[in-house]
Short mmCIF file of C-alpha atoms and ligand atoms in Angstrom, two decimals:
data_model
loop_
_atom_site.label_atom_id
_atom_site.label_comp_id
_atom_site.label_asym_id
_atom_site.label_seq_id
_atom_site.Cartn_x
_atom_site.Cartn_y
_atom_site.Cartn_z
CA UNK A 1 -63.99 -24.15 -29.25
CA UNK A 2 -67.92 -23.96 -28.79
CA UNK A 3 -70.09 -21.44 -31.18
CA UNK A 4 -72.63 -19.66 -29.20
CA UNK A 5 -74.83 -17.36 -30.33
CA UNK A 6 -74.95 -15.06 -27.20
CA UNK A 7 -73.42 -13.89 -24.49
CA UNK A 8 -76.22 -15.21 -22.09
CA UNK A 9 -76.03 -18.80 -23.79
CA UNK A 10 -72.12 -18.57 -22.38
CA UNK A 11 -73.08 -18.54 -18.18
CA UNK A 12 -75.29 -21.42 -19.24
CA UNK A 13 -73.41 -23.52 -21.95
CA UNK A 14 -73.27 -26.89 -22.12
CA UNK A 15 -69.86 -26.33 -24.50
CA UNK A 16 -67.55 -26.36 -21.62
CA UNK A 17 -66.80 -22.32 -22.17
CA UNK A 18 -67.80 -22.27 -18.50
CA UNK A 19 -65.14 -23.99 -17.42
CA UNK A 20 -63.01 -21.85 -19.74
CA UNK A 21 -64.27 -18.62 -18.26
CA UNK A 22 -64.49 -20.14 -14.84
CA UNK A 23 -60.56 -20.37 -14.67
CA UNK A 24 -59.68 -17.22 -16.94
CA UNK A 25 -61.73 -15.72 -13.95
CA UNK A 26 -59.12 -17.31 -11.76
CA UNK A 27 -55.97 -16.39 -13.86
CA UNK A 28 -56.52 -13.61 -15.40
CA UNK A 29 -59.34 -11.62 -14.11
CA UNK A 30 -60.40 -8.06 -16.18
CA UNK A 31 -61.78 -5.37 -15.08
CA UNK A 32 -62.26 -3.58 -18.29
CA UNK A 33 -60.50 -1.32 -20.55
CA UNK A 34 -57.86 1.14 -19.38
CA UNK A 35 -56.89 2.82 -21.79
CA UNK A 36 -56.25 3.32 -25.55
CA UNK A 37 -52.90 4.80 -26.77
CA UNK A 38 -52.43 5.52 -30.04
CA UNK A 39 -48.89 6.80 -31.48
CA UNK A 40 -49.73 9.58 -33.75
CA UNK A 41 -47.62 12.27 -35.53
CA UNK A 42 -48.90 15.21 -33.87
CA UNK A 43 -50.31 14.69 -30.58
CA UNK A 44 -51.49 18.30 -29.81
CA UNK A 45 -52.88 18.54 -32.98
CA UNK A 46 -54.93 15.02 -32.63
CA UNK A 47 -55.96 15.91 -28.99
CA UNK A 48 -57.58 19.26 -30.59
CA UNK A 49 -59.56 17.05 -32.69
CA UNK A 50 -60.31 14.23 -30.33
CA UNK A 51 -61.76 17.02 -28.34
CA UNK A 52 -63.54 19.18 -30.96
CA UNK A 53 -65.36 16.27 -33.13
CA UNK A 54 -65.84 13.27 -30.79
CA UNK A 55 -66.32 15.39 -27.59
CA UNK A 56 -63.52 13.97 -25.82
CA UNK A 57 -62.29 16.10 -22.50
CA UNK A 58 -58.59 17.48 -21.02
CA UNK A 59 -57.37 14.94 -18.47
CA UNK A 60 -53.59 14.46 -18.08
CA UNK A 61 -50.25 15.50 -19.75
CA UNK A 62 -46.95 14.45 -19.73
CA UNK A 63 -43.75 15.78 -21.48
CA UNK A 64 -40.93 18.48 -21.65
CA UNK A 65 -42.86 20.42 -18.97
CA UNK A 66 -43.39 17.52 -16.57
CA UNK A 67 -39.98 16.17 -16.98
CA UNK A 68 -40.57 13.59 -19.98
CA UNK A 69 -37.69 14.91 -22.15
CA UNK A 70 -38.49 11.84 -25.18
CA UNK A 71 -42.00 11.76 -26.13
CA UNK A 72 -45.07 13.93 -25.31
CA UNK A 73 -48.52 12.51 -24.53
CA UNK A 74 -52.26 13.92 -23.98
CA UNK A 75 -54.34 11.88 -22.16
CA UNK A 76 -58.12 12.62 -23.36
CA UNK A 77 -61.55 10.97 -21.50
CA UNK A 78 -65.33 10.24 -22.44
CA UNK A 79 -67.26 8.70 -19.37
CA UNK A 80 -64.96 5.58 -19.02
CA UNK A 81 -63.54 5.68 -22.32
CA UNK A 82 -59.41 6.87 -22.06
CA UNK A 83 -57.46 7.93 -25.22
CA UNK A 84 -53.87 8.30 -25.00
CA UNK A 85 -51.73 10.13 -27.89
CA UNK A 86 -48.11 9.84 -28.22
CA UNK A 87 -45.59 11.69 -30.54
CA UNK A 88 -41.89 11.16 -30.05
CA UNK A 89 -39.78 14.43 -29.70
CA UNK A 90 -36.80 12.56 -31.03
CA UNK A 91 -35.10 11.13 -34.58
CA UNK A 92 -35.14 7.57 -34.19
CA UNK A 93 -36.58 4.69 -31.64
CA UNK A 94 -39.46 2.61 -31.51
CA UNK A 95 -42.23 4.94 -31.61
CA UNK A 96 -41.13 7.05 -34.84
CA UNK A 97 -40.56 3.51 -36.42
CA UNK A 98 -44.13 2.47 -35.76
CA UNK A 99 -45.63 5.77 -37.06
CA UNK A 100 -43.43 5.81 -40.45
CA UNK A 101 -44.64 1.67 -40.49
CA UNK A 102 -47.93 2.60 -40.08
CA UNK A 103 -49.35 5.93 -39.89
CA UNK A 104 -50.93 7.32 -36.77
CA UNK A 105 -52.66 4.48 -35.06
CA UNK A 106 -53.32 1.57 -32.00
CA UNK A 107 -50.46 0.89 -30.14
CA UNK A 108 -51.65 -0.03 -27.05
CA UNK A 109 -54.85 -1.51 -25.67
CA UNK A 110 -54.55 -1.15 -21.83
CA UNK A 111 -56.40 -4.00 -19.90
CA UNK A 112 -57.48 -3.03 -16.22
CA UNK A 113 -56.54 -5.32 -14.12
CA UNK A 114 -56.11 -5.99 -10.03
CA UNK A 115 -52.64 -7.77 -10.15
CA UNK A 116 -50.57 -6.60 -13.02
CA UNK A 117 -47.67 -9.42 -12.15
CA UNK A 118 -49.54 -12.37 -12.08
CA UNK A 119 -51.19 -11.28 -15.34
CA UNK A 120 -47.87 -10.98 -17.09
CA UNK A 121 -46.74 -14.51 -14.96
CA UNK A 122 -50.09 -16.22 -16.22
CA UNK A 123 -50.04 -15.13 -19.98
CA UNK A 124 -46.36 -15.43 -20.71
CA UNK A 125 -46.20 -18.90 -19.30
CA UNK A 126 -49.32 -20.04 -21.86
CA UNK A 127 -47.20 -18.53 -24.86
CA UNK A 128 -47.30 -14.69 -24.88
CA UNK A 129 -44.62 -12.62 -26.11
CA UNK A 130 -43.24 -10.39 -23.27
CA UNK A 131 -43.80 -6.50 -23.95
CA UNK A 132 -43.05 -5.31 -21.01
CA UNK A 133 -41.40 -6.75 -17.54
CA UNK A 134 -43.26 -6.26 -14.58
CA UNK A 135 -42.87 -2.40 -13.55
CA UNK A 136 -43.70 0.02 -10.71
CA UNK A 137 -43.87 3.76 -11.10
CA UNK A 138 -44.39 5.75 -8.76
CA UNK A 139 -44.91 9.64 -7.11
CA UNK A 140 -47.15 11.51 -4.85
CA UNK A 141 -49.71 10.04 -5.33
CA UNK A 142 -48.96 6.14 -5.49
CA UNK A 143 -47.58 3.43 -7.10
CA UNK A 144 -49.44 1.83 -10.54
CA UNK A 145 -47.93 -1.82 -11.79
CA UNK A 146 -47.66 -2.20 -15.36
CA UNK A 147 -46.71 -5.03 -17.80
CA UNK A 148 -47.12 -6.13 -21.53
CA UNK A 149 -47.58 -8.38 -23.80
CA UNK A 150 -47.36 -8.53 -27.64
CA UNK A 151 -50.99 -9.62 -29.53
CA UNK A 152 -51.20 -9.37 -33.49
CA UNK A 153 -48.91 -7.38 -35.17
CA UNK A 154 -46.89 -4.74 -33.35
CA UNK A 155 -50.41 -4.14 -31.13
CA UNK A 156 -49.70 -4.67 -27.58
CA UNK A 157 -51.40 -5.13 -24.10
CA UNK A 158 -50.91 -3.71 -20.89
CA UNK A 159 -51.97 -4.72 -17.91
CA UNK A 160 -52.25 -1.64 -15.53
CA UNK A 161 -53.03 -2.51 -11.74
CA UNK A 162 -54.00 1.59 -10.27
CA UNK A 163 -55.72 0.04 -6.91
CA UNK A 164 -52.68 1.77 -5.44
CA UNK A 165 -52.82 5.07 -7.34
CA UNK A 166 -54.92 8.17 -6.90
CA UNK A 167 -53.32 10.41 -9.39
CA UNK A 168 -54.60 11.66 -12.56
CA UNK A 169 -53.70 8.82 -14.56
CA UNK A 170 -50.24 7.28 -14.73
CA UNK A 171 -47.36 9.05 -12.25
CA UNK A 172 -45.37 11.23 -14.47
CA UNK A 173 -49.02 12.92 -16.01
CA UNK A 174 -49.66 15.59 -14.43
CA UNK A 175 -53.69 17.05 -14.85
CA UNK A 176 -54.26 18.92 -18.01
CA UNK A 177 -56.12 22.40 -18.09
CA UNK A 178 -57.70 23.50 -21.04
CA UNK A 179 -59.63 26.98 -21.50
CA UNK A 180 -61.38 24.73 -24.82
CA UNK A 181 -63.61 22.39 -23.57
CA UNK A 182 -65.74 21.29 -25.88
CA UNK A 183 -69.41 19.55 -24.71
CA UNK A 184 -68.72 15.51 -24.30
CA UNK A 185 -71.02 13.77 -27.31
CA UNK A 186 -72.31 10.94 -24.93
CA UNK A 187 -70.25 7.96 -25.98
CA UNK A 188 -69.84 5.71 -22.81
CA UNK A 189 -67.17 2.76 -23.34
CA UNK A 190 -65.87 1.25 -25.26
CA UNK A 191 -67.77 -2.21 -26.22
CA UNK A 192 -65.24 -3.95 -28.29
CA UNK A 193 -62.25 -3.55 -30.37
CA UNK A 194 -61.56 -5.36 -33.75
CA UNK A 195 -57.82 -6.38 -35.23
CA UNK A 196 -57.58 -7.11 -38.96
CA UNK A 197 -54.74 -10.00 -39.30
CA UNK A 198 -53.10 -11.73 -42.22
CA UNK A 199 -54.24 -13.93 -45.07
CA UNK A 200 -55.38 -16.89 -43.09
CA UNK A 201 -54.29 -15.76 -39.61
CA UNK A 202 -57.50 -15.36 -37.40
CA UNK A 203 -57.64 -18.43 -36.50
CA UNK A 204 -54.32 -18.50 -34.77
CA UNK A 205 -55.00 -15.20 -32.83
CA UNK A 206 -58.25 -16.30 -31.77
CA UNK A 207 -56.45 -19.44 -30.42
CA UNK A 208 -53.82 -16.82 -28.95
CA UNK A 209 -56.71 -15.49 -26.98
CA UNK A 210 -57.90 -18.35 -25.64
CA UNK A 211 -54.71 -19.97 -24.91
CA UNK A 212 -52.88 -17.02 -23.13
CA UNK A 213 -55.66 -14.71 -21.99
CA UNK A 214 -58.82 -17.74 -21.33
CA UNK A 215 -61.33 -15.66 -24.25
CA UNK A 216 -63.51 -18.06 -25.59
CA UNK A 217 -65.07 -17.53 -29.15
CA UNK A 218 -68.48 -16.30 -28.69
CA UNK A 219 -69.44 -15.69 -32.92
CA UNK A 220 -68.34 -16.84 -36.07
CA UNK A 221 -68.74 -15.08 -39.37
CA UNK A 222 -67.61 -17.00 -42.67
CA UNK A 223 -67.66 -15.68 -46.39
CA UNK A 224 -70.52 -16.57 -46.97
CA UNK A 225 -72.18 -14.58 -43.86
CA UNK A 226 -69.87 -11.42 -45.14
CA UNK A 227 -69.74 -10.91 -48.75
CA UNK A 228 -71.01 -8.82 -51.07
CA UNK A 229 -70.56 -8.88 -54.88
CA UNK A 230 -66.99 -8.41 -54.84
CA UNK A 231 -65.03 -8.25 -51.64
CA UNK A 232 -65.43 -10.82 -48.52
CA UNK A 233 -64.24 -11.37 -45.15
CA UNK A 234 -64.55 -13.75 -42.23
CA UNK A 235 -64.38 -12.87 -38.47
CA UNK A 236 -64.48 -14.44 -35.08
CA UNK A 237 -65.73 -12.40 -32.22
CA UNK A 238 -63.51 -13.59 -29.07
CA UNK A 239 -64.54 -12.37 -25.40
CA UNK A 240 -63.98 -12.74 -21.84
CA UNK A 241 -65.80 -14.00 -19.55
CA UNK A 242 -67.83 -11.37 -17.77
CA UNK A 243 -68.09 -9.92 -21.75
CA UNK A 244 -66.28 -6.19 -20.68
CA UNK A 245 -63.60 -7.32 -23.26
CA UNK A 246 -64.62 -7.93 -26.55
CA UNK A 247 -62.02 -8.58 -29.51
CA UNK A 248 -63.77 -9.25 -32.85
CA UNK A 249 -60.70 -10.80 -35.36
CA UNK A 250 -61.12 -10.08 -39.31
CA UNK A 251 -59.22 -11.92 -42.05
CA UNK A 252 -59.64 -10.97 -45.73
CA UNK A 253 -61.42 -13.55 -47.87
CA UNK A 254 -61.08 -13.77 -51.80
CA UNK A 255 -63.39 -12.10 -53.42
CA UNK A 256 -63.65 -10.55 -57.15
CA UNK A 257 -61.90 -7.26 -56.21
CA UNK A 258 -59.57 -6.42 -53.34
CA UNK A 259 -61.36 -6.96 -49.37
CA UNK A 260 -61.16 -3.77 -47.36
CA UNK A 261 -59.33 -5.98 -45.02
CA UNK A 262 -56.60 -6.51 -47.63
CA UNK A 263 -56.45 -2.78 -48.03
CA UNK A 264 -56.38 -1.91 -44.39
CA UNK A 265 -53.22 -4.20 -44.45
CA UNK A 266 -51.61 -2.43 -47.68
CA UNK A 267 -52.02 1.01 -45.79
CA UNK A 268 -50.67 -0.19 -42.45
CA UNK A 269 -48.37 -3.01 -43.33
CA UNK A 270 -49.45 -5.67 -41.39
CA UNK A 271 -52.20 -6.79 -38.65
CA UNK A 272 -53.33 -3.94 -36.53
CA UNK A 273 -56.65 -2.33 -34.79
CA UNK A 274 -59.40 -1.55 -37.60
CA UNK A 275 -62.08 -0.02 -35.23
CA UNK A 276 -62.64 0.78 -31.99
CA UNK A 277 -66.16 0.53 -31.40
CA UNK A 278 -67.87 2.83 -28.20
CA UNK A 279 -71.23 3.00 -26.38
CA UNK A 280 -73.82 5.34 -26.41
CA UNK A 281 -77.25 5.56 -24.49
CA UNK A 282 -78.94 7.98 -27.33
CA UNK A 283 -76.94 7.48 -30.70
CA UNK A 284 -79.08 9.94 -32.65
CA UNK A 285 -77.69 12.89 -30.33
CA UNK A 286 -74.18 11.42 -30.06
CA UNK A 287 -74.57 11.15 -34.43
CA UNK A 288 -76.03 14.46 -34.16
CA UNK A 289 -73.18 16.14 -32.26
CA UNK A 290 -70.54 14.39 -33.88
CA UNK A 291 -71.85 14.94 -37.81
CA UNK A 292 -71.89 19.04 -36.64
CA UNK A 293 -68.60 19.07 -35.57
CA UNK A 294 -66.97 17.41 -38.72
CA UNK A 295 -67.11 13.90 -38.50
CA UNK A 296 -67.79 11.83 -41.27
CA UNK A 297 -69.69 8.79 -41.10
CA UNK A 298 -69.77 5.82 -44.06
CA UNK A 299 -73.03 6.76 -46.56
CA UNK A 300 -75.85 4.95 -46.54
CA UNK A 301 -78.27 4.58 -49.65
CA UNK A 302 -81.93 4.95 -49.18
CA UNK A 303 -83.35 1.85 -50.08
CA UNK A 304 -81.30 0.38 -46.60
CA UNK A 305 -84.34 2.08 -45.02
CA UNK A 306 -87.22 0.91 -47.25
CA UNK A 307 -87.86 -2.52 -45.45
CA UNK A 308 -86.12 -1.79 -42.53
CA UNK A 309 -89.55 -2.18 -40.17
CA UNK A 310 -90.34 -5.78 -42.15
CA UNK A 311 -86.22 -7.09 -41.28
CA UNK A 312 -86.23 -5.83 -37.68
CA UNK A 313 -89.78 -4.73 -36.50
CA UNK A 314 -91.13 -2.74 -33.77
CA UNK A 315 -88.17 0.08 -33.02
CA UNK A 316 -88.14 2.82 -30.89
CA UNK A 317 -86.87 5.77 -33.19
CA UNK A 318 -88.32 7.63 -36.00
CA UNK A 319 -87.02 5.51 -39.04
CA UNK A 320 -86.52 8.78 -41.08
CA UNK A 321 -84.27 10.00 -38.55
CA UNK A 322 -82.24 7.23 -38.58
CA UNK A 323 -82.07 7.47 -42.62
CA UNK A 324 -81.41 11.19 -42.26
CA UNK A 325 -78.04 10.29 -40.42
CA UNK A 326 -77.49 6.56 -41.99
CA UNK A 327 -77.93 4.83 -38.88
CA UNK A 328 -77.89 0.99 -39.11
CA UNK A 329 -79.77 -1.62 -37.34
CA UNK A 330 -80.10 -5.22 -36.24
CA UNK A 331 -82.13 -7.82 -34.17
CA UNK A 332 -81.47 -10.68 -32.76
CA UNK A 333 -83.34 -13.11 -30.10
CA UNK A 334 -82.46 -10.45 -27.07
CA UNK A 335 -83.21 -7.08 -28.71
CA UNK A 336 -81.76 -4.93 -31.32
CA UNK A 337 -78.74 -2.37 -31.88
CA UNK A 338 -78.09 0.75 -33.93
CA UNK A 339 -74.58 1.83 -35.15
CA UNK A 340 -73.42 3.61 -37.37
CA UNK A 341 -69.31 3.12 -38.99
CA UNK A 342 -67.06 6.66 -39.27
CA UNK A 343 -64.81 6.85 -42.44
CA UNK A 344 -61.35 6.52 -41.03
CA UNK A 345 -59.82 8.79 -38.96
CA UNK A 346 -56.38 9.02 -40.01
CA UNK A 347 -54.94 9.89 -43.61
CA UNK A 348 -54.49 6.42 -44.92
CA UNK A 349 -57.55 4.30 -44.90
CA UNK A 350 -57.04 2.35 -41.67
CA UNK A 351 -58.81 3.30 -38.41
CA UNK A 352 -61.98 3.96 -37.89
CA UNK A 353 -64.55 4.00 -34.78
CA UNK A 354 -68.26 2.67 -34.68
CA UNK A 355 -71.03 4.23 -32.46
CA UNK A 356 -72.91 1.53 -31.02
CA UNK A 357 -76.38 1.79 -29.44
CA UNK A 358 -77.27 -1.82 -27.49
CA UNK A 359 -81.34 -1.91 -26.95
CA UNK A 360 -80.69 -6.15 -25.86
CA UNK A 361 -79.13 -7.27 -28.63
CA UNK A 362 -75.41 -8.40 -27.64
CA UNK A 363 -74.33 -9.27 -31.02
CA UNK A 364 -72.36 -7.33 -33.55
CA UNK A 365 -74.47 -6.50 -36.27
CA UNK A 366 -74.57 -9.09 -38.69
CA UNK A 367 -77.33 -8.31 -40.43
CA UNK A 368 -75.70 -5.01 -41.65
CA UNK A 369 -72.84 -6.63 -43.12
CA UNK A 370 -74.07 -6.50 -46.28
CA UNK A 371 -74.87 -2.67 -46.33
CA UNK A 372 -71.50 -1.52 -44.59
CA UNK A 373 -68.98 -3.83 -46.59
CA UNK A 374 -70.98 -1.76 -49.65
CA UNK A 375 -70.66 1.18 -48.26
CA UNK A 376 -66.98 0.75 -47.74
CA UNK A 377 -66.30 -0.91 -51.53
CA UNK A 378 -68.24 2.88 -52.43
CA UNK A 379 -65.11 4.55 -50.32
CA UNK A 380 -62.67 2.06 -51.93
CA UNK A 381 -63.68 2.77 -55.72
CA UNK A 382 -63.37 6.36 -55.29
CA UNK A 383 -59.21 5.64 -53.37
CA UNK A 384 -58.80 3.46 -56.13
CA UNK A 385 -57.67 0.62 -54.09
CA UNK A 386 -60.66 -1.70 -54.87
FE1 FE2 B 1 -67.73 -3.39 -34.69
#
């Protein structure tokens, strides 16, 4: 595979990734992201704060009430970003399994896509591990097709194909009124997703996206690009071709202490989603919002700021704003981004989410490597896991 530096450089490559794209367009065509389910050990209670500190809003509920007698889920939205959180009502099965493997986190990322069979057909034949057959569900208001495979770890896709479907959001949801609706924060989408895998494993997922699912590699990050004094990783950012699907992959490095990727494996026991990173147009009110209503983002020390203007130049926002909040940012030929890391979002130190502002740049903030990884070791000394 070709290293590019952009996505731009990819429509005009001479690397061949054209021709990759060109028939990943043919076999598996995305639309975007569907949806994001994540099993969790209290839904209601993780809906409540879905809703209260990111500023996600009611959309859809299934369980006891609408005839789901196993498992409950609340279906929460953001502009065209869909969370989905599942508890089990039962002992036993797959999904209590998954939270006592891992703690609450990714399951599922849901790919939108027009033809839900042929995506199953076209990825299992190059290699993927079947999830789920082929299935229609149906009521009132339509049919939707869904089918799955198995990526890293116990993470799964979907393919959902809704062009037949009016409903809320899968039949068996029915819509879900709340009297607490708490203001929306302005994120937007989500603009990638990143899985931490083993000791030496990103290489074979990022050849598992390619293979199956036609991504080509559009970054590469070694060691030496992400270390800091003690900890180091590498990465791979893999994409598709029209760039709405963006999968970064992580694998730890050695280092002189433990990597936070090593860590993130401890707590979850194998490969799984790290962050899920979403839009905004205006991150210093979405940073804003989110900071007032309890979120807590990753510090960052002072001096990040004092030759900020001299690394990236000419910015749009007041650069003591930006330090007020710990707001990152990066250039790179097309532009520059700001983005800022949460702590994680769950009780063991797994998950987090990134806000991401893009002003041009398309690439993933390389340049605050250096800071964040810091900033996490800072996290890691005080959990004693460093
Ligand atoms: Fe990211």
């Amino acid at each position: 595979m070709a290293e590019i530096k952009n996505l731009k450089d990819l429509q005009n490559t001479e690397y061949g990734l054209k021709k990759i794209f060109e028939d990943a367009e043919d076999f598996l065509p995305l639309n975007g992201t569907d949806y994001i389910e994540l099993y969790v050990g209290n839904a209601k209670q993780s809906a409540h704060f879905y809703k209260t500190s990111f500023g996600f809003q009611s959309e859809a509920y299934a369980g006891l009430e609408t005839g789901m007698k196993d498992k409950v889920s609340f279906v929460l939205k953001q502009d065209k970003i869909r969370l989905v959180l599942t508890t089990p009502l039962e002992k036993g099965g797959k999904i209590i399994e998954h939270i006592d493997e891992h703690g609450d986190g990714v399951k599922v990322i849901a790919l939108w896509v027009d033809d839900a069979t042929k995506s199953f057909e076209e990825t299992t034949k190059r290699g993927a591990k079947p999830f789920m057959e082929p299935t229609k569900e149906e009521d009132e208001h339509g049919h939707v097709i869904r089918s799955g495979i198995y990526t890293y770890g116990e993470t799964v896709h979907i393919f959902v194909e809704r062009k037949n479907y009016d409903g809320v959001f899968l039949p068996g949801y029915k819509k879900w009124s709340s009297h607490y609706n708490p203001e929306p924060v302005g994120l937007k989408f989500v603009d990638h997703m990143v899985g931490n895998v083993g000791w030496g494993e990103m290489k074979k997922w990022c050849e598992f996206y390619a293979r199956t699912m036609g991504f080509a590699q559009i970054i590469s990050f070694t060691d030496d690009d992400i270390s800091t004094d003690y900890t180091a990783l590498m990465s791979k950012v893999m994409s598709n071709g029209n760039g709405r699907i963006k999968f970064p992959i992580n694998e730890p490095a050695k280092g002189k202490k433990k990597s936070q990727i090593e860590e993130y494996l401890d707590f979850y026991n194998g490969p799984g989603v790290q962050h899920i990173a979403v839009a905004t147009n205006n991150i210093v009110e979405t940073v804003s919002a989110m900071r007032n209503r309890g979120v807590e983002f990753l510090y960052v020390p002072e001096e990040y700021y004092d030759d900020l203007l001299d690394r990236v130049g000419k910015i749009d926002e007041d650069v003591e704003v930006l330090k007020k909040h710990g707001i990152l940012i990066d250039r790179d030929e097309e532009g520059y981004l700001l983005q800022i890391f949460t702590k994680p979002v769950v009780d063991r130190p797994t998950m987090f989410f990134e806000v991401i502002q893009r002003k041009g740049a398309q690439s993933f903030g390389v340049g605050n490597f250096k800071a964040l990884f810091e900033a996490i070791e800072r996290e890691q000394a005080n959990r004693g896991t460093l």
